[in-house]
C-alpha positions as a LaTeX table, in Angstrom:
\begin{tabular}{lrrr}
\hline
Residue & $x$ (\AA) & $y$ (\AA) & $z$ (\AA) \\
\hline
Unk1 & $-13.61$ & 0.40 & 18.18 \\
Unk2 & $-15.58$ & $-3.45$ & 19.40 \\
Unk3 & $-19.05$ & $-2.89$ & 19.06 \\
Unk4 & $-20.37$ & $-4.95$ & 22.18 \\
Unk5 & $-24.80$ & $-4.32$ & 21.82 \\
Unk6 & $-26.70$ & $-5.71$ & 20.11 \\
Unk7 & $-27.50$ & $-5.13$ & 16.63 \\
Unk8 & $-30.06$ & $-1.45$ & 15.76 \\
Unk9 & $-29.57$ & 2.15 & 16.09 \\
Unk10 & $-29.74$ & 1.55 & 19.38 \\
Unk11 & $-27.61$ & $-0.51$ & 19.94 \\
Unk12 & $-24.65$ & 1.50 & 17.57 \\
Unk13 & $-25.99$ & 4.81 & 20.19 \\
Unk14 & $-25.55$ & 3.17 & 22.96 \\
Unk15 & $-22.13$ & 1.82 & 22.50 \\
Unk16 & $-20.59$ & 4.46 & 21.26 \\
Unk17 & $-21.97$ & 6.69 & 24.54 \\
Unk18 & $-20.78$ & 4.67 & 26.90 \\
Unk19 & $-16.60$ & 3.37 & 27.61 \\
Unk20 & $-15.07$ & 1.35 & 25.56 \\
Unk21 & $-14.02$ & $-0.88$ & 28.95 \\
Unk22 & $-17.78$ & $-1.51$ & 29.05 \\
Unk23 & $-16.69$ & $-3.88$ & 26.29 \\
Unk24 & $-13.50$ & $-4.93$ & 26.33 \\
Unk25 & $-10.10$ & $-2.66$ & 24.53 \\
Unk26 & $-9.90$ & $-2.59$ & 21.77 \\
Unk27 & $-8.61$ & $-5.70$ & 20.05 \\
Unk28 & $-9.87$ & $-8.01$ & 23.01 \\
Unk29 & $-10.98$ & $-10.36$ & 20.25 \\
Unk30 & $-9.11$ & $-10.77$ & 17.17 \\
Unk31 & $-7.31$ & $-13.13$ & 15.39 \\
Unk32 & $-3.67$ & $-11.89$ & 16.10 \\
Unk33 & $-2.42$ & $-14.42$ & 12.84 \\
Unk34 & $-0.78$ & $-13.42$ & 9.82 \\
Unk35 & $-2.63$ & $-14.50$ & 6.95 \\
Unk36 & $-0.22$ & $-15.81$ & 4.97 \\
Unk37 & $-2.32$ & $-17.00$ & 1.44 \\
Unk38 & $-0.95$ & $-20.83$ & 0.26 \\
Unk39 & $-1.55$ & $-18.73$ & $-3.69$ \\
Unk40 & 1.58 & $-16.15$ & $-2.54$ \\
Unk41 & 4.47 & $-16.51$ & $-2.45$ \\
Unk42 & 6.99 & $-17.41$ & 0.78 \\
Unk43 & 7.13 & $-13.69$ & 2.23 \\
Unk44 & 10.73 & $-11.89$ & 1.90 \\
Unk45 & 10.20 & $-10.00$ & 5.62 \\
Unk46 & 11.80 & $-11.53$ & 7.73 \\
Unk47 & 9.22 & $-12.55$ & 10.17 \\
Unk48 & 11.73 & $-14.65$ & 12.53 \\
Unk49 & 13.97 & $-11.34$ & 13.67 \\
Unk50 & 9.69 & $-9.20$ & 14.45 \\
Unk51 & 7.06 & $-11.36$ & 14.73 \\
Unk52 & 3.77 & $-10.19$ & 15.42 \\
Unk53 & 2.70 & $-10.04$ & 18.95 \\
Unk54 & $-1.13$ & $-8.68$ & 19.86 \\
Unk55 & 1.46 & $-6.19$ & 21.61 \\
Unk56 & 3.29 & $-4.99$ & 19.34 \\
Unk57 & 0.49 & $-4.75$ & 16.78 \\
Unk58 & $-1.63$ & $-2.62$ & 18.76 \\
Unk59 & 1.18 & $-0.28$ & 19.72 \\
Unk60 & 2.66 & $-0.45$ & 15.51 \\
Unk61 & $-1.56$ & 0.56 & 14.90 \\
Unk62 & $-1.47$ & 3.50 & 17.00 \\
Unk63 & 1.36 & 4.99 & 15.24 \\
Unk64 & 0.35 & 4.44 & 12.28 \\
Unk65 & $-2.85$ & 6.44 & 12.93 \\
Unk66 & $-1.02$ & 8.90 & 15.50 \\
Unk67 & $-0.12$ & 12.14 & 13.98 \\
Unk68 & 2.46 & 13.00 & 17.34 \\
Unk69 & 4.38 & 11.50 & 14.37 \\
Unk70 & 4.46 & 14.34 & 12.82 \\
Unk71 & 6.12 & 17.77 & 13.09 \\
Unk72 & 2.92 & 19.56 & 14.21 \\
Unk73 & 0.77 & 16.39 & 15.36 \\
Unk74 & $-1.44$ & 16.95 & 12.18 \\
Unk75 & $-0.77$ & 14.40 & 9.54 \\
Unk76 & $-0.37$ & 9.89 & 10.73 \\
Unk77 & 0.41 & 6.90 & 8.05 \\
Unk78 & $-3.30$ & 6.89 & 7.69 \\
Unk79 & $-3.62$ & 10.24 & 6.57 \\
Unk80 & $-2.48$ & 9.28 & 3.24 \\
Unk81 & $-2.54$ & 5.54 & 3.50 \\
Unk82 & $-7.35$ & 5.06 & 4.55 \\
Unk83 & $-7.28$ & 1.87 & 4.92 \\
Unk84 & $-11.04$ & 1.79 & 2.60 \\
Unk85 & $-9.30$ & 3.17 & $-0.23$ \\
Unk86 & $-6.85$ & 0.16 & 0.14 \\
Unk87 & $-4.55$ & 2.34 & 2.38 \\
Unk88 & $-4.21$ & 5.19 & $-0.61$ \\
Unk89 & $-5.21$ & 8.62 & $-0.11$ \\
Unk90 & $-8.00$ & 7.59 & $-2.79$ \\
Unk91 & $-9.35$ & 11.05 & $-5.29$ \\
Unk92 & $-5.66$ & 12.75 & $-4.48$ \\
Unk93 & $-3.57$ & 12.54 & $-7.74$ \\
Unk94 & $-0.23$ & 13.27 & $-5.16$ \\
Unk95 & $-0.06$ & 12.69 & $-1.04$ \\
Unk96 & $-0.83$ & 16.13 & 0.18 \\
Unk97 & 1.37 & 16.71 & 3.86 \\
Unk98 & 2.10 & 19.02 & 6.44 \\
Unk99 & 1.06 & 22.87 & 6.27 \\
Unk100 & $-0.87$ & 21.20 & 3.20 \\
Unk101 & 2.24 & 21.32 & 0.78 \\
Unk102 & 2.11 & 18.38 & $-2.22$ \\
Unk103 & 4.56 & 15.18 & $-3.21$ \\
Unk104 & 5.35 & 14.00 & $-6.50$ \\
Unk105 & 3.47 & 11.75 & $-6.51$ \\
Unk106 & 0.83 & 9.01 & $-5.36$ \\
Unk107 & 0.79 & 7.56 & $-3.26$ \\
Unk108 & 1.17 & 4.26 & $-3.31$ \\
Unk109 & $-1.35$ & 1.54 & $-1.55$ \\
Unk110 & $-0.10$ & $-0.58$ & 1.96 \\
Unk111 & $-0.48$ & $-3.51$ & 1.44 \\
Unk112 & 1.75 & $-7.05$ & 1.34 \\
Unk113 & 4.45 & $-5.23$ & 2.02 \\
Unk114 & 6.09 & $-9.08$ & 3.10 \\
Unk115 & 6.22 & $-9.15$ & 0.07 \\
Unk116 & 8.72 & $-6.80$ & $-1.22$ \\
Unk117 & 12.98 & $-6.22$ & $-0.82$ \\
Unk118 & 12.94 & $-1.94$ & $-1.50$ \\
Unk119 & 9.91 & 0.23 & $-1.20$ \\
Unk120 & 7.99 & 2.80 & $-3.00$ \\
Unk121 & 8.20 & 4.68 & $-6.62$ \\
Unk122 & 11.91 & 4.66 & $-6.56$ \\
Unk123 & 12.70 & 1.85 & $-3.79$ \\
Unk124 & 14.19 & 4.47 & $-2.39$ \\
Unk125 & 14.04 & 2.35 & 0.79 \\
Unk126 & 15.24 & $-1.69$ & 0.99 \\
Unk127 & 13.46 & $-2.76$ & 3.93 \\
Unk128 & 10.57 & $-2.84$ & 5.33 \\
Unk129 & 11.41 & $-1.90$ & 9.16 \\
Unk130 & 12.83 & 2.16 & 7.19 \\
Unk131 & 9.44 & 2.26 & 5.20 \\
Unk132 & 8.57 & 5.19 & 8.34 \\
Unk133 & 11.06 & 7.05 & 8.25 \\
Unk134 & 10.99 & 8.13 & 4.45 \\
Unk135 & 7.71 & 9.65 & 5.64 \\
Unk136 & 8.46 & 11.38 & 8.87 \\
Unk137 & 11.36 & 13.03 & 8.17 \\
Unk138 & 10.38 & 14.64 & 4.81 \\
Unk139 & 9.49 & 17.74 & 4.51 \\
Unk140 & 6.26 & 17.80 & 2.82 \\
Unk141 & 4.70 & 14.72 & 5.02 \\
Unk142 & 5.68 & 15.04 & 8.53 \\
Unk143 & 8.82 & 17.22 & 8.60 \\
Unk144 & 9.84 & 15.95 & 11.97 \\
Unk145 & 12.73 & 14.32 & 12.98 \\
Unk146 & 13.11 & 10.68 & 14.29 \\
Unk147 & 15.60 & 11.76 & 17.68 \\
Unk148 & 12.15 & 14.13 & 17.95 \\
Unk149 & 9.38 & 12.23 & 17.27 \\
Unk150 & 10.62 & 9.45 & 20.10 \\
Unk151 & 11.26 & 12.26 & 22.62 \\
Unk152 & 7.75 & 13.17 & 22.19 \\
Unk153 & 6.84 & 9.33 & 22.68 \\
Unk154 & 8.74 & 8.94 & 25.67 \\
Unk155 & 7.32 & 12.39 & 27.35 \\
Unk156 & 3.49 & 10.54 & 26.16 \\
Unk157 & 1.25 & 9.28 & 28.91 \\
Unk158 & 0.05 & 6.37 & 27.15 \\
Unk159 & 3.02 & 5.43 & 25.09 \\
Unk160 & 5.98 & 4.30 & 27.84 \\
Unk161 & 3.44 & 1.46 & 28.94 \\
Unk162 & 2.77 & 0.10 & 25.31 \\
Unk163 & 6.67 & $-0.33$ & 24.45 \\
Unk164 & 6.66 & $-1.90$ & 27.38 \\
Unk165 & 3.66 & $-4.09$ & 27.07 \\
Unk166 & 4.98 & $-4.81$ & 23.59 \\
Unk167 & 8.97 & $-5.14$ & 23.26 \\
Unk168 & 9.89 & $-5.59$ & 27.53 \\
Unk169 & 10.72 & $-2.09$ & 28.24 \\
Unk170 & 9.01 & 1.02 & 29.16 \\
Unk171 & 12.35 & 3.69 & 27.46 \\
Unk172 & 11.09 & 3.64 & 23.55 \\
Unk173 & 13.94 & 3.44 & 21.71 \\
Unk174 & 14.17 & 3.31 & 18.19 \\
Unk175 & 14.86 & $-0.39$ & 17.15 \\
Unk176 & 10.82 & $-1.52$ & 18.52 \\
Unk177 & 9.04 & 1.79 & 17.77 \\
Unk178 & 10.04 & 0.91 & 13.65 \\
Unk179 & 9.58 & $-3.14$ & 14.54 \\
Unk180 & 6.50 & $-1.56$ & 16.61 \\
Unk181 & 5.34 & 0.61 & 12.90 \\
Unk182 & 6.68 & $-3.56$ & 10.67 \\
Unk183 & 4.68 & $-5.77$ & 12.90 \\
Unk184 & 0.86 & $-3.43$ & 11.73 \\
Unk185 & 2.60 & $-2.37$ & 7.60 \\
Unk186 & 3.28 & $-6.13$ & 7.95 \\
Unk187 & $-0.95$ & $-7.71$ & 9.05 \\
Unk188 & $-2.01$ & $-6.35$ & 6.28 \\
Unk189 & $-2.36$ & $-8.67$ & 3.12 \\
Unk190 & $-4.30$ & $-8.36$ & 0.67 \\
Unk191 & $-5.70$ & $-11.79$ & $-0.60$ \\
Unk192 & $-8.85$ & $-12.67$ & $-0.29$ \\
Unk193 & $-10.71$ & $-11.41$ & $-3.43$ \\
Unk194 & $-13.07$ & $-13.11$ & $-5.51$ \\
Unk195 & $-9.67$ & $-13.17$ & $-8.25$ \\
Unk196 & $-7.99$ & $-15.24$ & $-5.08$ \\
Unk197 & $-10.76$ & $-17.71$ & $-3.69$ \\
Unk198 & $-11.32$ & $-18.35$ & $-7.70$ \\
Unk199 & $-7.55$ & $-19.63$ & $-8.17$ \\
Unk200 & $-7.77$ & $-21.71$ & $-4.88$ \\
Unk201 & $-10.80$ & $-23.38$ & $-5.56$ \\
Unk202 & $-13.63$ & $-21.67$ & $-3.20$ \\
Unk203 & $-16.67$ & $-21.45$ & $-1.92$ \\
Unk204 & $-17.07$ & $-17.20$ & $-2.90$ \\
Unk205 & $-14.65$ & $-16.87$ & $-6.97$ \\
Unk206 & $-17.60$ & $-17.07$ & $-9.54$ \\
Unk207 & $-16.02$ & $-15.56$ & $-12.09$ \\
Unk208 & $-18.20$ & $-13.92$ & $-15.15$ \\
Unk209 & $-17.05$ & $-14.77$ & $-18.41$ \\
Unk210 & $-16.67$ & $-11.49$ & $-18.64$ \\
Unk211 & $-14.45$ & $-11.69$ & $-16.63$ \\
Unk212 & $-13.11$ & $-14.36$ & $-16.75$ \\
Unk213 & $-13.00$ & $-13.38$ & $-20.19$ \\
Unk214 & $-10.69$ & $-10.16$ & $-19.47$ \\
Unk215 & $-8.72$ & $-12.79$ & $-17.37$ \\
Unk216 & $-7.36$ & $-14.58$ & $-20.70$ \\
Unk217 & $-6.30$ & $-11.02$ & $-21.75$ \\
Unk218 & $-4.46$ & $-9.92$ & $-19.06$ \\
Unk219 & $-2.64$ & $-12.98$ & $-18.60$ \\
Unk220 & $-1.26$ & $-12.85$ & $-22.22$ \\
Unk221 & $-0.90$ & $-8.60$ & $-22.71$ \\
Unk222 & $-0.17$ & $-7.87$ & $-18.45$ \\
Unk223 & 0.42 & $-10.38$ & $-17.49$ \\
Unk224 & 5.02 & $-9.96$ & $-17.98$ \\
Unk225 & 4.81 & $-7.45$ & $-15.54$ \\
Unk226 & 1.94 & $-7.16$ & $-13.53$ \\
Unk227 & 2.90 & $-10.69$ & $-12.90$ \\
Unk228 & 2.35 & $-13.73$ & $-10.36$ \\
Unk229 & $-0.58$ & $-13.34$ & $-7.59$ \\
Unk230 & 1.43 & $-10.50$ & $-6.61$ \\
Unk231 & 0.23 & $-8.74$ & $-9.61$ \\
Unk232 & 3.70 & $-7.09$ & $-9.64$ \\
Unk233 & 7.58 & $-8.27$ & $-10.68$ \\
Unk234 & 8.19 & $-5.90$ & $-8.13$ \\
Unk235 & 11.46 & $-4.89$ & $-11.22$ \\
Unk236 & 11.41 & $-0.85$ & $-12.80$ \\
Unk237 & 9.54 & $-0.20$ & $-15.64$ \\
Unk238 & 9.53 & 3.09 & $-18.29$ \\
Unk239 & 5.24 & 2.78 & $-18.91$ \\
Unk240 & 5.68 & 4.93 & $-21.31$ \\
Unk241 & 3.44 & 7.61 & $-19.19$ \\
Unk242 & 5.74 & 10.69 & $-19.95$ \\
Unk243 & 8.42 & 11.57 & $-22.92$ \\
Unk244 & 9.98 & 13.78 & $-20.60$ \\
Unk245 & 11.27 & 13.07 & $-17.52$ \\
Unk246 & 12.68 & 16.80 & $-16.03$ \\
Unk247 & 10.77 & 17.39 & $-12.88$ \\
Unk248 & 10.67 & 13.48 & $-11.42$ \\
Unk249 & 13.36 & 10.99 & $-12.83$ \\
Unk250 & 12.17 & 8.05 & $-10.92$ \\
Unk251 & 14.59 & 5.23 & $-10.43$ \\
Unk252 & 17.10 & 7.49 & $-11.48$ \\
Unk253 & 17.16 & 9.37 & $-9.18$ \\
Unk254 & 18.33 & 6.87 & $-6.52$ \\
Unk255 & 21.17 & 4.42 & $-8.51$ \\
Unk256 & 22.06 & 8.25 & $-10.39$ \\
Unk257 & 22.58 & 5.20 & $-13.54$ \\
Unk258 & 21.16 & 7.13 & $-17.59$ \\
Unk259 & 19.31 & 3.74 & $-18.09$ \\
Unk260 & 16.97 & 3.97 & $-15.03$ \\
Unk261 & 16.33 & 7.20 & $-15.61$ \\
Unk262 & 11.78 & 7.45 & $-16.24$ \\
Unk263 & 11.50 & 3.81 & $-14.94$ \\
Unk264 & 9.26 & 2.96 & $-11.60$ \\
Unk265 & 8.25 & 0.47 & $-9.90$ \\
Unk266 & 5.46 & $-1.70$ & $-10.92$ \\
Unk267 & 2.75 & $-1.51$ & $-8.47$ \\
Unk268 & 0.46 & $-4.90$ & $-7.57$ \\
Unk269 & $-2.75$ & $-3.80$ & $-9.20$ \\
Unk270 & $-4.83$ & $-5.58$ & $-6.11$ \\
Unk271 & $-7.86$ & $-2.89$ & $-4.99$ \\
Unk272 & $-6.68$ & $-1.23$ & $-7.79$ \\
Unk273 & $-10.48$ & $-0.87$ & $-8.24$ \\
Unk274 & $-10.25$ & 1.68 & $-4.73$ \\
Unk275 & $-6.64$ & 3.49 & $-5.26$ \\
Unk276 & $-7.84$ & 5.92 & $-8.71$ \\
Unk277 & $-6.15$ & 7.59 & $-9.79$ \\
Unk278 & $-3.14$ & 6.30 & $-10.82$ \\
Unk279 & 0.39 & 6.87 & $-12.61$ \\
Unk280 & 2.87 & 7.91 & $-10.43$ \\
Unk281 & 2.28 & 11.56 & $-10.53$ \\
Unk282 & $-1.86$ & 9.98 & $-9.98$ \\
Unk283 & $-2.50$ & 11.79 & $-13.37$ \\
Unk284 & $-5.30$ & 9.32 & $-14.45$ \\
Unk285 & $-8.39$ & 9.34 & $-13.13$ \\
Unk286 & $-10.56$ & 5.66 & $-14.37$ \\
Unk287 & $-9.39$ & 2.47 & $-14.12$ \\
Unk288 & $-10.84$ & 2.83 & $-18.07$ \\
Unk289 & $-8.39$ & 5.07 & $-19.19$ \\
Unk290 & $-5.22$ & 3.56 & $-17.60$ \\
Unk291 & $-6.23$ & 1.01 & $-20.22$ \\
Unk292 & $-6.69$ & 3.49 & $-22.81$ \\
Unk293 & $-2.64$ & 4.30 & $-22.58$ \\
Unk294 & $-1.76$ & 1.37 & $-23.19$ \\
Unk295 & $-3.82$ & 0.64 & $-26.79$ \\
Unk296 & $-3.05$ & 4.05 & $-27.19$ \\
Unk297 & $-1.48$ & 7.08 & $-25.53$ \\
Unk298 & 2.11 & 5.00 & $-24.95$ \\
Unk299 & 5.55 & 7.58 & $-25.52$ \\
Unk300 & 8.35 & 6.90 & $-26.71$ \\
Unk301 & 11.60 & 7.21 & $-24.81$ \\
Unk302 & 15.48 & 6.03 & $-24.74$ \\
Unk303 & 14.33 & 4.11 & $-21.60$ \\
Unk304 & 10.76 & 2.43 & $-22.83$ \\
Unk305 & 9.94 & $-0.57$ & $-21.48$ \\
Unk306 & 10.40 & $-2.90$ & $-24.54$ \\
Unk307 & 7.77 & $-4.94$ & $-24.10$ \\
Unk308 & 6.35 & $-1.88$ & $-25.24$ \\
Unk309 & 7.46 & $-1.46$ & $-28.69$ \\
Unk310 & 6.93 & $-3.99$ & $-30.71$ \\
Unk311 & 7.76 & $-3.87$ & $-34.59$ \\
Unk312 & 8.17 & 0.28 & $-33.61$ \\
Unk313 & 5.12 & $-0.34$ & $-32.58$ \\
Unk314 & 4.85 & 0.84 & $-28.96$ \\
Unk315 & 1.85 & 0.21 & $-26.69$ \\
Unk316 & $-0.82$ & $-3.01$ & $-26.70$ \\
Unk317 & $-2.84$ & $-3.82$ & $-29.41$ \\
Unk318 & $-6.26$ & $-4.09$ & $-27.78$ \\
Unk319 & $-9.96$ & $-3.89$ & $-29.71$ \\
Unk320 & $-12.87$ & $-2.45$ & $-27.31$ \\
Unk321 & $-14.23$ & $-5.71$ & $-25.86$ \\
Unk322 & $-10.94$ & $-6.87$ & $-24.20$ \\
Unk323 & $-10.33$ & $-3.04$ & $-22.82$ \\
Unk324 & $-13.63$ & $-3.34$ & $-21.24$ \\
Unk325 & $-12.99$ & $-7.08$ & $-20.86$ \\
Unk326 & $-10.42$ & $-6.03$ & $-18.46$ \\
Unk327 & $-11.11$ & $-3.58$ & $-16.31$ \\
Unk328 & $-14.50$ & $-5.51$ & $-15.06$ \\
Unk329 & $-11.57$ & $-8.37$ & $-14.38$ \\
Unk330 & $-9.47$ & $-5.70$ & $-12.94$ \\
Unk331 & $-12.02$ & $-5.31$ & $-10.23$ \\
Unk332 & $-12.10$ & $-8.43$ & $-9.73$ \\
Unk333 & $-9.11$ & $-8.08$ & $-7.22$ \\
Unk334 & $-11.15$ & $-6.46$ & $-5.19$ \\
Unk335 & $-10.40$ & $-7.51$ & $-1.47$ \\
Unk336 & $-13.59$ & $-6.81$ & 0.38 \\
Unk337 & $-12.72$ & $-8.39$ & 3.09 \\
Unk338 & $-8.96$ & $-6.92$ & 3.43 \\
Unk339 & $-10.52$ & $-2.74$ & 3.40 \\
Unk340 & $-13.41$ & $-3.15$ & 6.04 \\
Unk341 & $-11.06$ & $-5.23$ & 8.99 \\
Unk342 & $-12.11$ & $-3.46$ & 12.20 \\
Unk343 & $-8.20$ & $-4.45$ & 12.71 \\
Unk344 & $-7.08$ & $-1.93$ & 10.00 \\
Unk345 & $-9.31$ & 0.89 & 10.30 \\
Unk346 & $-8.32$ & 4.26 & 12.05 \\
\hline
\end{tabular}
């Protein structure tokens, strides 16, 4: 909601008491220009095929936060992807879905998705427009059928008009439904952290000596996998967190290639300070624990990534100072502008 009254507690209460219409509709003064930072590569998503408009973005946002997409109208996309925690379900090891059922993997951040060709820990979805269907149809997430979602939207008192405004037709069809959600998710670009301002030479980009030392250690020992300013090489790797994959075989479940057993998508480290717990099963609660895993906890298995096995020794050599500096650097990747942006919040 946009607050139009003056500053102060009284103004806040007055604004909350008044109808939204008294200060204009949500988004009237928002900028709908897609932020494409100079330190990131060209997007992979075809924006020309689904150009972002005010109406499309607002429709996608409404859908993203509407529990009508779930079987019993209790779970929305935003349930597991909360803006202030980097669009993850902070504090939950694995996603919590319908009927309080638990998934088997940690919720990944919804950010910078237009730079990806495949999605989720196992890469089982190959196009941004199809991402929402995974959650909608998953029996422990939303447990709903796409056909019934469309039926509910067609009967809704608001949605047909919103679809007409966004796409020129009041008939709610799957193509436009998915494109609207993609317009909202495409706008979720996070690249305005202190680190970004540092590499772009912008005001506010000062890094401390410890953070700079952490950056140097990161570039030397971590950047092969968490590559470039996306902080991921977008590959699937076995990081030695487990040596028994009976409960979750990762990428193998998609490819059925034995060489993919135990491999998971290398996650971006952007906003990693806000997205605890960590790893695909959410079993590490702090950045310090993550760094310690790579220093002393890597477990060997047939598909362990070769970068984590040097001279027959698993892990990455790190002393106490390097560990502390790495954590300090990782916190410079927090993009407060992004997580506090009112355009994206519920």
